[in-house]
PDB file of C-alpha atoms in Angstrom:
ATOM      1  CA  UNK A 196       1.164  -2.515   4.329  1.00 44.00           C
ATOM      2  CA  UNK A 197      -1.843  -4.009   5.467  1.00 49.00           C
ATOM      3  CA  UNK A 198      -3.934  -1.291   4.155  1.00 51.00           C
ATOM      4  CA  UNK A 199      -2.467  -0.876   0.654  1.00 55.00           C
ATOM      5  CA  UNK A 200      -2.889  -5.020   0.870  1.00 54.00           C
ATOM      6  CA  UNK A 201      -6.812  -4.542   1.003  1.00 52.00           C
ATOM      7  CA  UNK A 202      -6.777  -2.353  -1.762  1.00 53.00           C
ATOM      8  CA  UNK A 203      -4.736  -4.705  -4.025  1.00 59.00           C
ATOM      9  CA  UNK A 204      -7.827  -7.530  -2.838  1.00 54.00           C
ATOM     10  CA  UNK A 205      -9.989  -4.840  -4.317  1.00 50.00           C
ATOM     11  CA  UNK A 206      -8.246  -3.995  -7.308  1.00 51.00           C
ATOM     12  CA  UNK A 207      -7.580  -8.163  -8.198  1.00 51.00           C
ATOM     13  CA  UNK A 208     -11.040  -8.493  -7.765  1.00 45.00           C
ATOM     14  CA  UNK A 209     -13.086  -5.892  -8.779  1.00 43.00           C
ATOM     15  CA  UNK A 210     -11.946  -4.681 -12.282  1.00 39.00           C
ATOM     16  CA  UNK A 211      -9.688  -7.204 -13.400  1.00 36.00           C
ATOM     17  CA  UNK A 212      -6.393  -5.183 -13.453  1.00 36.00           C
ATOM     18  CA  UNK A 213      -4.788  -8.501 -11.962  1.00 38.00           C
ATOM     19  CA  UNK A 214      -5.604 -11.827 -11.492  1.00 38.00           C
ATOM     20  CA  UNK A 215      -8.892 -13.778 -11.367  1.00 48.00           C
ATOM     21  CA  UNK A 216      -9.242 -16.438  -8.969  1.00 55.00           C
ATOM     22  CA  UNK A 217      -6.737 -18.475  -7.276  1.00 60.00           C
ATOM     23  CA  UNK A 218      -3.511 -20.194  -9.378  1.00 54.00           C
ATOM     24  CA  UNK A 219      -4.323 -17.376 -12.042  1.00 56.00           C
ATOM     25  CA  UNK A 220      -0.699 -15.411 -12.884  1.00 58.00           C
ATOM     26  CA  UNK A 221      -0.359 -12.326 -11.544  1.00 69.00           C
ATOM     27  CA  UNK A 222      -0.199  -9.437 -14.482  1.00 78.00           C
ATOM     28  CA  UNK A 223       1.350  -6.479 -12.685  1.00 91.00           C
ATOM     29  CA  UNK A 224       3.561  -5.075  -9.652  1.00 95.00           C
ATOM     30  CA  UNK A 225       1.849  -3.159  -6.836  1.00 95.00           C
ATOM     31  CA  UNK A 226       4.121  -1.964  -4.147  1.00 95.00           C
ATOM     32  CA  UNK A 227       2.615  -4.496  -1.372  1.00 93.00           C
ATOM     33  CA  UNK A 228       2.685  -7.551  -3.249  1.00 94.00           C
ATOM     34  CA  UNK A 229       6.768  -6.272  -4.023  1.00 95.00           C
ATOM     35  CA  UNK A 230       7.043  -5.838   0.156  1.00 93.00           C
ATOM     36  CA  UNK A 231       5.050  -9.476   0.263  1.00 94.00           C
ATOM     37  CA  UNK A 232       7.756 -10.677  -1.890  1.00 96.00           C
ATOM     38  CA  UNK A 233      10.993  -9.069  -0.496  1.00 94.00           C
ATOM     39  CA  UNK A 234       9.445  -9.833   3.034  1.00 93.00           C
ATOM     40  CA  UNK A 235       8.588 -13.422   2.257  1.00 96.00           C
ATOM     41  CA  UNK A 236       7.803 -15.001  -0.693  1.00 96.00           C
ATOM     42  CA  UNK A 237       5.700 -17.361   0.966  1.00 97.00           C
ATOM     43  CA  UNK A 238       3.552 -14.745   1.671  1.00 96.00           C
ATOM     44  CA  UNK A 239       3.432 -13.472  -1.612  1.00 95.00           C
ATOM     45  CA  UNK A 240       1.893 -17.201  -2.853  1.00 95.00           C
ATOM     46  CA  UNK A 241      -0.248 -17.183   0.435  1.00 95.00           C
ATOM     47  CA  UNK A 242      -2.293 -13.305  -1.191  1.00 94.00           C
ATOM     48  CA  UNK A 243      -1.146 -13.752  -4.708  1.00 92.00           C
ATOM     49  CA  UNK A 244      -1.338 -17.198  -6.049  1.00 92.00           C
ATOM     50  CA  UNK A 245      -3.520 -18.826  -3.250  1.00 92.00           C
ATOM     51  CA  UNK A 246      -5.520 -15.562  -2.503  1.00 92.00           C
ATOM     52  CA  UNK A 247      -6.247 -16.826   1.145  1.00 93.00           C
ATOM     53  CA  UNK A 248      -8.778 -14.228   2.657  1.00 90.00           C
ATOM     54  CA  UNK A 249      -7.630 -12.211   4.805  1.00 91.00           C
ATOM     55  CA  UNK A 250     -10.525 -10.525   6.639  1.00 91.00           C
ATOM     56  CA  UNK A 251      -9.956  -6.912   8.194  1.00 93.00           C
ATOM     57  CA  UNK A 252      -8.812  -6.355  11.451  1.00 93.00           C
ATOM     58  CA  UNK A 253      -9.599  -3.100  13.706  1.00 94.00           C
ATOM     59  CA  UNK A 254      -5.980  -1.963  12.882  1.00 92.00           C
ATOM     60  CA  UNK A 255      -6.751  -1.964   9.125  1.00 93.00           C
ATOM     61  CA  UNK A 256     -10.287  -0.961   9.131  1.00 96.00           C
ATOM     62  CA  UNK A 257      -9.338   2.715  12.124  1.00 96.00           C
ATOM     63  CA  UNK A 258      -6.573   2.714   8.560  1.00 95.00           C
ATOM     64  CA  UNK A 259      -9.189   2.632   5.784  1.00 96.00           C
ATOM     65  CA  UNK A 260     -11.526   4.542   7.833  1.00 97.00           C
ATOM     66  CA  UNK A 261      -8.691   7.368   8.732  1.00 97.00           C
ATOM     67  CA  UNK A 262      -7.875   7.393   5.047  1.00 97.00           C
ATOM     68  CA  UNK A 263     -11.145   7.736   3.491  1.00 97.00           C
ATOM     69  CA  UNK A 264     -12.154  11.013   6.157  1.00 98.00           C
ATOM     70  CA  UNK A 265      -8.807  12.643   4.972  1.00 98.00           C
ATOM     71  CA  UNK A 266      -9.725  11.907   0.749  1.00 97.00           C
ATOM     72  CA  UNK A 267     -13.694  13.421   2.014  1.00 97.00           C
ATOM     73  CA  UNK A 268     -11.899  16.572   3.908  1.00 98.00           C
ATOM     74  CA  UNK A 269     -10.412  18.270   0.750  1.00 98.00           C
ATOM     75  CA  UNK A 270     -13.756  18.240  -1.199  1.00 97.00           C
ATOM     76  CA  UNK A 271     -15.025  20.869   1.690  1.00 98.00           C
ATOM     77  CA  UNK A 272     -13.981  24.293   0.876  1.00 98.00           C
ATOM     78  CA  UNK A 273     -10.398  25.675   2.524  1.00 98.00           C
ATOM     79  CA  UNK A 274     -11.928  27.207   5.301  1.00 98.00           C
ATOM     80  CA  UNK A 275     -14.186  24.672   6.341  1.00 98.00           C
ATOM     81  CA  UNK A 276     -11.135  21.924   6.756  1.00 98.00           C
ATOM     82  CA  UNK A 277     -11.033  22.241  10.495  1.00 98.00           C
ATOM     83  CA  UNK A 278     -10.314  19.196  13.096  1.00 98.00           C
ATOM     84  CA  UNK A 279     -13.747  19.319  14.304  1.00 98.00           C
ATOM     85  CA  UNK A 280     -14.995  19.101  10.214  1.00 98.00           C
ATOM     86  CA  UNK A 281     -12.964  15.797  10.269  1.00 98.00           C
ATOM     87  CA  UNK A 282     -14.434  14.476  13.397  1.00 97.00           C
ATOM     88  CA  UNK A 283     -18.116  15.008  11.900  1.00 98.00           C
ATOM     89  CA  UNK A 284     -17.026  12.796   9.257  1.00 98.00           C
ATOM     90  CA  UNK A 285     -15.910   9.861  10.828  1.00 97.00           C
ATOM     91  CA  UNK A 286     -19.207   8.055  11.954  1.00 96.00           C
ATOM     92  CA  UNK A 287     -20.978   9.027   8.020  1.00 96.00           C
ATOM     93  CA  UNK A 288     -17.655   7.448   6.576  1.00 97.00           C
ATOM     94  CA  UNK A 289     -18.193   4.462   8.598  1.00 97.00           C
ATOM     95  CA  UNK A 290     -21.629   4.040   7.749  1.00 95.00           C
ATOM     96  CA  UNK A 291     -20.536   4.423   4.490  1.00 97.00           C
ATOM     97  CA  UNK A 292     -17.312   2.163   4.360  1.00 97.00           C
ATOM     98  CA  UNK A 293     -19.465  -0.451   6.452  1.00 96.00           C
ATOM     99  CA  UNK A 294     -22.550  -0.352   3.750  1.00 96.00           C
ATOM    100  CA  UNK A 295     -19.944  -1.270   1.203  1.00 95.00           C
ATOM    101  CA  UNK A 296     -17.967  -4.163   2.710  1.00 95.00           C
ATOM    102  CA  UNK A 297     -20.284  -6.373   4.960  1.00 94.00           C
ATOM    103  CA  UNK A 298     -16.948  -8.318   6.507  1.00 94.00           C
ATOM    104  CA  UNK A 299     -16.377  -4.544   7.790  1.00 94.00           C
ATOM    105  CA  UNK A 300     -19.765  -3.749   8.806  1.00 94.00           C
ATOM    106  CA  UNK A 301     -19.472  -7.287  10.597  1.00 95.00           C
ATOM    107  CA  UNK A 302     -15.803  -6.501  12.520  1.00 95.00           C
ATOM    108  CA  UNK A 303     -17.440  -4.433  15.209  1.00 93.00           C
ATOM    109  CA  UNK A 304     -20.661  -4.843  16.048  1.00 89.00           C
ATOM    110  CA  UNK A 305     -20.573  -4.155  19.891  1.00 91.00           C
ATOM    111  CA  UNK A 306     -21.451  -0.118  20.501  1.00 92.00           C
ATOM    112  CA  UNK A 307     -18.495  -0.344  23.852  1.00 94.00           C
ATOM    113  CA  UNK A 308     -15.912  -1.486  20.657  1.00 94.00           C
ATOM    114  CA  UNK A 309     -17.752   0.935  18.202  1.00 92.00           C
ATOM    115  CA  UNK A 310     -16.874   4.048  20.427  1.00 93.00           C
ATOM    116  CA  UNK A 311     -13.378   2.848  21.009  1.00 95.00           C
ATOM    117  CA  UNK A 312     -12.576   2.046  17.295  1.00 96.00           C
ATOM    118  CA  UNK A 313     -13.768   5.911  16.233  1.00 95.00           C
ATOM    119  CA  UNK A 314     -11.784   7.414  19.163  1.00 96.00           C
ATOM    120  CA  UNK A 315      -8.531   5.258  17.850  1.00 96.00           C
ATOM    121  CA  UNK A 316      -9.830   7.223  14.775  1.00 97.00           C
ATOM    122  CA  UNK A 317     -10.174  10.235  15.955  1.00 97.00           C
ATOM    123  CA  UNK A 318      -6.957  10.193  17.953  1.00 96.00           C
ATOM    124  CA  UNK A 319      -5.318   9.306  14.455  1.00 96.00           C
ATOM    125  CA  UNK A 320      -7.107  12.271  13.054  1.00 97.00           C
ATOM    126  CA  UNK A 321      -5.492  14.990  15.615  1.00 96.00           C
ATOM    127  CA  UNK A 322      -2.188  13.348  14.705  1.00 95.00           C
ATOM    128  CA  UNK A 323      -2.606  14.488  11.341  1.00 96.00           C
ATOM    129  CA  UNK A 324      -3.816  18.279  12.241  1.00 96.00           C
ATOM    130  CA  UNK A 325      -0.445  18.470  14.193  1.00 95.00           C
ATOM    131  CA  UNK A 326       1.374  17.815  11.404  1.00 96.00           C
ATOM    132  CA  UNK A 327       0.042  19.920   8.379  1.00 96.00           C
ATOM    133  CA  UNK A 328      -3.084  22.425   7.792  1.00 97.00           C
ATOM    134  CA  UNK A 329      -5.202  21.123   5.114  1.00 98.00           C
ATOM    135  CA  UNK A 330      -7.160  25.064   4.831  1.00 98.00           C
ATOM    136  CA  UNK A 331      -3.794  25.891   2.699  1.00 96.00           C
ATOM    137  CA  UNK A 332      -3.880  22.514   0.449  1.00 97.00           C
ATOM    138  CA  UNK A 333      -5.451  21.671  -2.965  1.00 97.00           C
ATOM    139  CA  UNK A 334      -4.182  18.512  -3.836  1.00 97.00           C
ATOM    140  CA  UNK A 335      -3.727  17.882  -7.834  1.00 97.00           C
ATOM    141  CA  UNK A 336      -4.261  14.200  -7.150  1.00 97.00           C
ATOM    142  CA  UNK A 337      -6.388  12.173  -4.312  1.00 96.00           C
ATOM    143  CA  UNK A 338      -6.739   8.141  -3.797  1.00 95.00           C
ATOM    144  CA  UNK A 339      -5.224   8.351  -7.560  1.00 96.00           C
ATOM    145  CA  UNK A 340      -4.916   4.696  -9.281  1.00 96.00           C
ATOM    146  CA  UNK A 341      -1.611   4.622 -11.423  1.00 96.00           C
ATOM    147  CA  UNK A 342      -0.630   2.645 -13.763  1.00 96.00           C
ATOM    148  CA  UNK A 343       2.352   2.085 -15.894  1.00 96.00           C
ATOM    149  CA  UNK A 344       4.640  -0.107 -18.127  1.00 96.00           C
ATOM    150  CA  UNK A 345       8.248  -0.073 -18.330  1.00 95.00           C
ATOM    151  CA  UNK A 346      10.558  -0.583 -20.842  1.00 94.00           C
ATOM    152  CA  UNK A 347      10.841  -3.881 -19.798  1.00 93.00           C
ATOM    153  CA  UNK A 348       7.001  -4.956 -20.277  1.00 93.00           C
ATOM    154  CA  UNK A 349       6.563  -4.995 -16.193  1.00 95.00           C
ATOM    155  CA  UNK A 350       2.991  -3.088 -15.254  1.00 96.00           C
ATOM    156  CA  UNK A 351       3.132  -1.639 -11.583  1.00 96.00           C
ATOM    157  CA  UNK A 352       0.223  -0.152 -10.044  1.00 96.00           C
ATOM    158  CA  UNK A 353      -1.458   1.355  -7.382  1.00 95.00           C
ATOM    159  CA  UNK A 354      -3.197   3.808  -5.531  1.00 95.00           C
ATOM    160  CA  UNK A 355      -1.067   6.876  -4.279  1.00 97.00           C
ATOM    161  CA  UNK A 356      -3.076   8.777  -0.976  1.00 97.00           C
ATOM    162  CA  UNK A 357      -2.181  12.153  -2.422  1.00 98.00           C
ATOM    163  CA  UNK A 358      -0.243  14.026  -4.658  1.00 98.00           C
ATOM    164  CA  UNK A 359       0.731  17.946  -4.485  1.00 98.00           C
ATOM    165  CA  UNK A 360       1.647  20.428  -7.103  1.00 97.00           C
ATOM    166  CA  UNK A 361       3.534  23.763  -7.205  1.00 95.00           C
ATOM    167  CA  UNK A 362       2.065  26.388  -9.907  1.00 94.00           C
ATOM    168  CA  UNK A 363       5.860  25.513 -11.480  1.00 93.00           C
ATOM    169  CA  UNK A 364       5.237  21.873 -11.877  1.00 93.00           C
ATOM    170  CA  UNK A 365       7.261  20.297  -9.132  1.00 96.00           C
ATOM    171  CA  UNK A 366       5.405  17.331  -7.320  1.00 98.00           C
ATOM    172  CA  UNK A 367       5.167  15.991  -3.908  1.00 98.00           C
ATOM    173  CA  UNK A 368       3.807  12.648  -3.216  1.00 98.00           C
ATOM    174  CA  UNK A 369       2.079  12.160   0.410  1.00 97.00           C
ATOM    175  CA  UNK A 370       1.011   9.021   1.938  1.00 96.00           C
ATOM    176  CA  UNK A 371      -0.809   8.399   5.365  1.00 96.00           C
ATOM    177  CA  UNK A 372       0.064   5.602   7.768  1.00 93.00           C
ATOM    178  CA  UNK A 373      -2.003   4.868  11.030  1.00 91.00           C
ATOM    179  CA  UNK A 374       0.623   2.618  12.009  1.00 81.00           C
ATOM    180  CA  UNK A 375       3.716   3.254  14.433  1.00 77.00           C
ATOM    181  CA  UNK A 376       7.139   5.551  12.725  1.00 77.00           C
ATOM    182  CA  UNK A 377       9.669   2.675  11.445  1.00 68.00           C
ATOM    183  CA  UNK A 378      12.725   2.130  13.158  1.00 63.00           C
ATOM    184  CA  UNK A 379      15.767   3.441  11.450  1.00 60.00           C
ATOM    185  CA  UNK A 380      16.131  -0.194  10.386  1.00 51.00           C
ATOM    186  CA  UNK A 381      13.258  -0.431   8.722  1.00 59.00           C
ATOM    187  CA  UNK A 382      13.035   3.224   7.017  1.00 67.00           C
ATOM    188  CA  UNK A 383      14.034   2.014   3.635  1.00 75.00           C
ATOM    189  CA  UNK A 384      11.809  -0.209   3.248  1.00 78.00           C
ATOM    190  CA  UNK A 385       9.350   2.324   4.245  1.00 80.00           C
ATOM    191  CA  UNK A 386      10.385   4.294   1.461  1.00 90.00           C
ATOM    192  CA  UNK A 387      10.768   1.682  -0.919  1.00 93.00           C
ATOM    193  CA  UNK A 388       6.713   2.193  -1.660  1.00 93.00           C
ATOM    194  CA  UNK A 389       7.475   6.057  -2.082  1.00 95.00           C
ATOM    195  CA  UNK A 390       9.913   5.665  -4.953  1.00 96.00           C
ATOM    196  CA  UNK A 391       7.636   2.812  -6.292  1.00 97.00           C
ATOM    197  CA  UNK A 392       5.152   5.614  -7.241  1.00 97.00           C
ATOM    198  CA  UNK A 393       7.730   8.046  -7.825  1.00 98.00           C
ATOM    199  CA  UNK A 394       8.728   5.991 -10.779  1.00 98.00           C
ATOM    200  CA  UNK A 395       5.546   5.383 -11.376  1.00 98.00           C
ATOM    201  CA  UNK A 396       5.044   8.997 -12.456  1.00 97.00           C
ATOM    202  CA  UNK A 397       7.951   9.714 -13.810  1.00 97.00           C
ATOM    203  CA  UNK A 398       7.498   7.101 -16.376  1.00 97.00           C
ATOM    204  CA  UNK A 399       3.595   8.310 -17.016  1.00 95.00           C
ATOM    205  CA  UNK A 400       4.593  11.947 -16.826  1.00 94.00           C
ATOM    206  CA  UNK A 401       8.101  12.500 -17.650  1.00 95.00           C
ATOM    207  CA  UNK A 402       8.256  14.516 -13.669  1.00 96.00           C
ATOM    208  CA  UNK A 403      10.319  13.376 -11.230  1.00 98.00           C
ATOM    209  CA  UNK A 404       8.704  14.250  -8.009  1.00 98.00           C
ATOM    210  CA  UNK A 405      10.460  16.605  -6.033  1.00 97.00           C
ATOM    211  CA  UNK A 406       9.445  15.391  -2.914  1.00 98.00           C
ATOM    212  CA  UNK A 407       8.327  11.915  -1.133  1.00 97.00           C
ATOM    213  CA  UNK A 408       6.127  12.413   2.328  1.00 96.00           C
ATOM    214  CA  UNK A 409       5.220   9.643   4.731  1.00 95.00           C
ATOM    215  CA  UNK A 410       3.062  10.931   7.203  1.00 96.00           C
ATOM    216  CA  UNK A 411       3.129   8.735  10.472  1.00 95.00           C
ATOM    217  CA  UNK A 412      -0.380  10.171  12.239  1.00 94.00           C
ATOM    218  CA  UNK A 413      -0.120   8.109  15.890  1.00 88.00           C
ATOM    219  CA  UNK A 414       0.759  10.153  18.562  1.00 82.00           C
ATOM    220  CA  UNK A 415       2.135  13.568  18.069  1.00 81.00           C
ATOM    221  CA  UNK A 416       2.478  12.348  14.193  1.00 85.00           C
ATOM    222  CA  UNK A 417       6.045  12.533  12.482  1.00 91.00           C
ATOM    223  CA  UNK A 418       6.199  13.251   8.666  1.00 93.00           C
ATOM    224  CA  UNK A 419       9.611  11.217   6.996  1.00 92.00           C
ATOM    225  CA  UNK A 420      10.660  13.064   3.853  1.00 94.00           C
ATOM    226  CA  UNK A 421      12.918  12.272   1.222  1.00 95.00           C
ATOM    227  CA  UNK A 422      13.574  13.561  -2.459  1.00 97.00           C
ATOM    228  CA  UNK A 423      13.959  11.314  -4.801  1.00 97.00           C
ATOM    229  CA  UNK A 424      16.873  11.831  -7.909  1.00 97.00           C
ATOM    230  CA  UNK A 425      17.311  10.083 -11.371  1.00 98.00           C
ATOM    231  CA  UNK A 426      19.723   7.645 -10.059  1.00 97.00           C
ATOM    232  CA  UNK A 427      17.180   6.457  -7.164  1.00 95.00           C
ATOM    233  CA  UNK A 428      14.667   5.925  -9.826  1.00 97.00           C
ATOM    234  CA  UNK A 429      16.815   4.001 -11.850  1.00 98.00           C
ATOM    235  CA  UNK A 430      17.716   1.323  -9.062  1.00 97.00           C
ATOM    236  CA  UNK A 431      14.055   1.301  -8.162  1.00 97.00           C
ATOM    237  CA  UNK A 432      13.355   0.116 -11.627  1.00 97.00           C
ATOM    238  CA  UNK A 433      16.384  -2.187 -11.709  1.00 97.00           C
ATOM    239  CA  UNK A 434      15.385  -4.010  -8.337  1.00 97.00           C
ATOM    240  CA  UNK A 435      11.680  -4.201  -9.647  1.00 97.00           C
ATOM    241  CA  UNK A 436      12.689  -5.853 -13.074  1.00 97.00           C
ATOM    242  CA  UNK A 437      14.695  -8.238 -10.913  1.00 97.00           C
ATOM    243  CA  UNK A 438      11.635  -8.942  -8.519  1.00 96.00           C
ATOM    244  CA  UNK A 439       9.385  -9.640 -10.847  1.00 96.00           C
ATOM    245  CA  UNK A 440      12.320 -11.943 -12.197  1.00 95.00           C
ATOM    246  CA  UNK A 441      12.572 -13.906  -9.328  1.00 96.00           C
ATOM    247  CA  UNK A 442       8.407 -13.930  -8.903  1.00 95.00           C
ATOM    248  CA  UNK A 443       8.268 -15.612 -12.698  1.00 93.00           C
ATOM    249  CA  UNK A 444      10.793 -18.173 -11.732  1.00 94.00           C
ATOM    250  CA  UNK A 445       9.053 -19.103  -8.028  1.00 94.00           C
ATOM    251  CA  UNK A 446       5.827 -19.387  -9.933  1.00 91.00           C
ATOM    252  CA  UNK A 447       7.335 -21.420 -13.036  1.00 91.00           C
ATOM    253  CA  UNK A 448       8.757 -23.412  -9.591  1.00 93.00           C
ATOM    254  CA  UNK A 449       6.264 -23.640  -7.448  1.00 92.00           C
ATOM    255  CA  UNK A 450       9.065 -23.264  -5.092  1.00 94.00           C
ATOM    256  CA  UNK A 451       7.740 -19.801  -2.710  1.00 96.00           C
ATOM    257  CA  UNK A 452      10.337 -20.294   0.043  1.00 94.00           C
ATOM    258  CA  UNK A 453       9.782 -19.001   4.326  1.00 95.00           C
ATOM    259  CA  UNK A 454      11.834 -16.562   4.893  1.00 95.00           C
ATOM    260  CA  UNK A 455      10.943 -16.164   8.656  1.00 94.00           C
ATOM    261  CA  UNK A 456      11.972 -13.107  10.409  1.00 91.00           C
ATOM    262  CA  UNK A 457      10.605 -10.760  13.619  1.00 86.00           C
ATOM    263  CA  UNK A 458       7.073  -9.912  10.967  1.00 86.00           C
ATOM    264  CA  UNK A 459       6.151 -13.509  11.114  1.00 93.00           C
ATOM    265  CA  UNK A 460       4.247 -13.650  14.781  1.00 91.00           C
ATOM    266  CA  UNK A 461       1.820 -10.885  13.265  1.00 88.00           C
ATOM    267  CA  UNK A 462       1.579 -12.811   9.620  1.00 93.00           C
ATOM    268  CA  UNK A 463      -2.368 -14.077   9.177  1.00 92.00           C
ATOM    269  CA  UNK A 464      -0.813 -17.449   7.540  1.00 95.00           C
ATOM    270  CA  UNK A 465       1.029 -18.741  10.236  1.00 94.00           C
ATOM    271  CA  UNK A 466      -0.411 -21.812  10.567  1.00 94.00           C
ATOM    272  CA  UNK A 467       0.494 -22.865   7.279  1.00 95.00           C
ATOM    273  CA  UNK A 468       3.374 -22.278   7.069  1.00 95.00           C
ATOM    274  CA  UNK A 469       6.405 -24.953   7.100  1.00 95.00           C
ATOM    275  CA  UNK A 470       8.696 -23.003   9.092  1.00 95.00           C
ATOM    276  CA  UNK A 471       6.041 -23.316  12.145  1.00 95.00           C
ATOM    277  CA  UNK A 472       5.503 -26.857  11.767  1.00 95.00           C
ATOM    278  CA  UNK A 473       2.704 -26.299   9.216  1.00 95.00           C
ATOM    279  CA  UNK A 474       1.304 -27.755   5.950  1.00 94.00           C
ATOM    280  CA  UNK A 475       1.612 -26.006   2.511  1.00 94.00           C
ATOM    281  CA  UNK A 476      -1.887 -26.496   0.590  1.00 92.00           C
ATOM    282  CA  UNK A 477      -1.210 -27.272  -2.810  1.00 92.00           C
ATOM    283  CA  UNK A 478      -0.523 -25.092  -5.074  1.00 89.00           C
ATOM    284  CA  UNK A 479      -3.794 -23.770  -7.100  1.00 86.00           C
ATOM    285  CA  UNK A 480      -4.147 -24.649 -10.928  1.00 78.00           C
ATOM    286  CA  UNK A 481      -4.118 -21.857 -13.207  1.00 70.00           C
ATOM    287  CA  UNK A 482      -6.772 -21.273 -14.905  1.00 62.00           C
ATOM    288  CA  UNK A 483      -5.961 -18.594 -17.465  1.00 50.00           C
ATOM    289  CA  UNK A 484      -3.203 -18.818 -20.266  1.00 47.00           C
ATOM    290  CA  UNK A 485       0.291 -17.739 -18.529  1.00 45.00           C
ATOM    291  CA  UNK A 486       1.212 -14.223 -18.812  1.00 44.00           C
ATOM    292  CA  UNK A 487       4.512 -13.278 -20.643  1.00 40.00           C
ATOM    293  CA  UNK A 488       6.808 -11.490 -18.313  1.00 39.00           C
ATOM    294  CA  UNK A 489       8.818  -8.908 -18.457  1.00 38.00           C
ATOM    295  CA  UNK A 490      11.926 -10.521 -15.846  1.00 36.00           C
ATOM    296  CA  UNK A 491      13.253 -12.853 -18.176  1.00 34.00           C
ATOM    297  CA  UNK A 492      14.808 -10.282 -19.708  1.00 33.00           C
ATOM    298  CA  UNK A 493      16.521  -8.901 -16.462  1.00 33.00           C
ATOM    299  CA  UNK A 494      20.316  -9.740 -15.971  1.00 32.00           C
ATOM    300  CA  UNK A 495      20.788 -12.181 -12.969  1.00 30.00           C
ATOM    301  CA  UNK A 496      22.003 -11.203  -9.902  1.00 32.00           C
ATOM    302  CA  UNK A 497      20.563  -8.415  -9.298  1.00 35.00           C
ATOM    303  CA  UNK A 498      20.487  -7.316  -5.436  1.00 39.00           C
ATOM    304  CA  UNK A 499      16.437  -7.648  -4.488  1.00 42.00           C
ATOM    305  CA  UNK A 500      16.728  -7.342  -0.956  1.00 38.00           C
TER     306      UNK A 500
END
């Protein structure tokens, strides 16, 4: 999720929804740092606790850069949402993206790379015409931040790419990925995000969307859909409870355990990491006052995986 992963950076840092600086406790659940977690929780202390940068890559920036043309194409009018409109708005989104973040607008800097990187883009961007005609869309909801507490006391978070309404109510939540279609193996986890926000708003709005959308744009594009019932929900919220459970007790520990796997050859904190032969830094000192959780209240054993 490396794109919803740059957002959360954003978010932590820029209007203090989450932590501060480094050691500080996290306050909420986003569904990346829950996929950091599940994935590895070494990773999690790598972004969370030690906030190591991670600088953008050309496969995150063609995903922030795909993303932000497809949030600019709805404010045209119906008619005017054509594939060549969302071509025209790649290189003024870059500018734009690049003007905003100097580690972006320092990622490519060679024109060869430059005209490479929008055609990745672009490619992305036919993907998406293939697989649904924005002219007969009007989104209720676009790059919405979300925000919610449970029961429990647990925030979660986020941004969701889009969200659909019927004139009777019923809601469908889309999100865009640049990246490849998940195995079957790996299509839960996929859709672990999806219910994430599902429960999201069906906690903020009583609603329980009536359909989740992943829409894979590489290639000929592939849309995975699912629809989400009460029961779904409910697990979703049990497993996150018992997440965050298991986050309060590795930070009260200090013990964030490897949990190396096929993922770890593209992980950015390889180096450091034990299960390579590397050195854990130590961990950061807090700085502000801990934050009371809402895990300890979970019942143990809990499936989290």
């Amino acid at each position: 999720m490396d794109v919803e992963n740059a957002v959360d950076v954003a978010i932590d840092t820029g209007n203090g929804a989450g932590f501060g600086v480094a050691g500080d406790p996290p306050s909420a659940l986003s569904p990346s740092r829950a996929g950091d977690f599940m994935t590895c929780p070494l990773l999690y202390r790598f972004r969370v606790i030690d906030r190591i940068p991670e600088p953008p890559t050309t496969a995150t920036a063609r995903g922030t850069l795909v993303h932000a043309v497809l949030e600019r194409l709805f404010d045209l009018p119906a008619a005017g949402r054509t594939p060549a409109a969302a071509q025209d708005l790649l290189l003024p989104e870059w500018t734009r993206l690049c003007a905003d973040d100097e580690l972006l607008a320092a990622l490519i800097t060679d024109e060869a790379e430059r005209t490479r990187f929008v055609a990745d883009a672009a490619a992305a961007l036919r993907g998406y015409f293939k697989l649904e005609d924005p002219r007969r869309l009007e989104p209720a909801e676009r790059e919405w931040y979300v925000e919610t507490s449970l029961a429990s006391g647990l925030k979660l978070r986020g941004y969701i790419d889009r969200v659909d309404a019927t004139p009777a109510g019923d809601l469908r939540i889309v999100d865009y990925k640049t990246g490849r279609v998940p195995l079957e193996a790996y299509e839960a986890s996929a859709l672990f995000q999806m219910k994430f926000y599902a429960l999201v708003i069906w906690r903020l709005r009583g609603v329980i969307p009536k359909l989740l959308q992943l829409m894979y744009l590489s290639g000929d594009g592939e849309v995975l859909r699912y629809s989400p019932d009460e029961a779904d929900l409910l697990a979703t919220e049990r497993k996150l409870n018992a997440l965050w459970a298991a986050i309060s007790r590795a930070r009260e520990t200090g013990d964030f355990r490897p949990r190396p796997g096929k993922l770890c050859d593209w992980c950015r904190h390889k180096a450091l990491c034990p299960a390579f032969g590397g050195t854990l830094p130590p961990m950061p000192v807090r700085t502000a006052a801990p934050v009371a959780e809402a895990g300890e209240v979970v019942e143990a054993g809990v499936e989290i995986a």
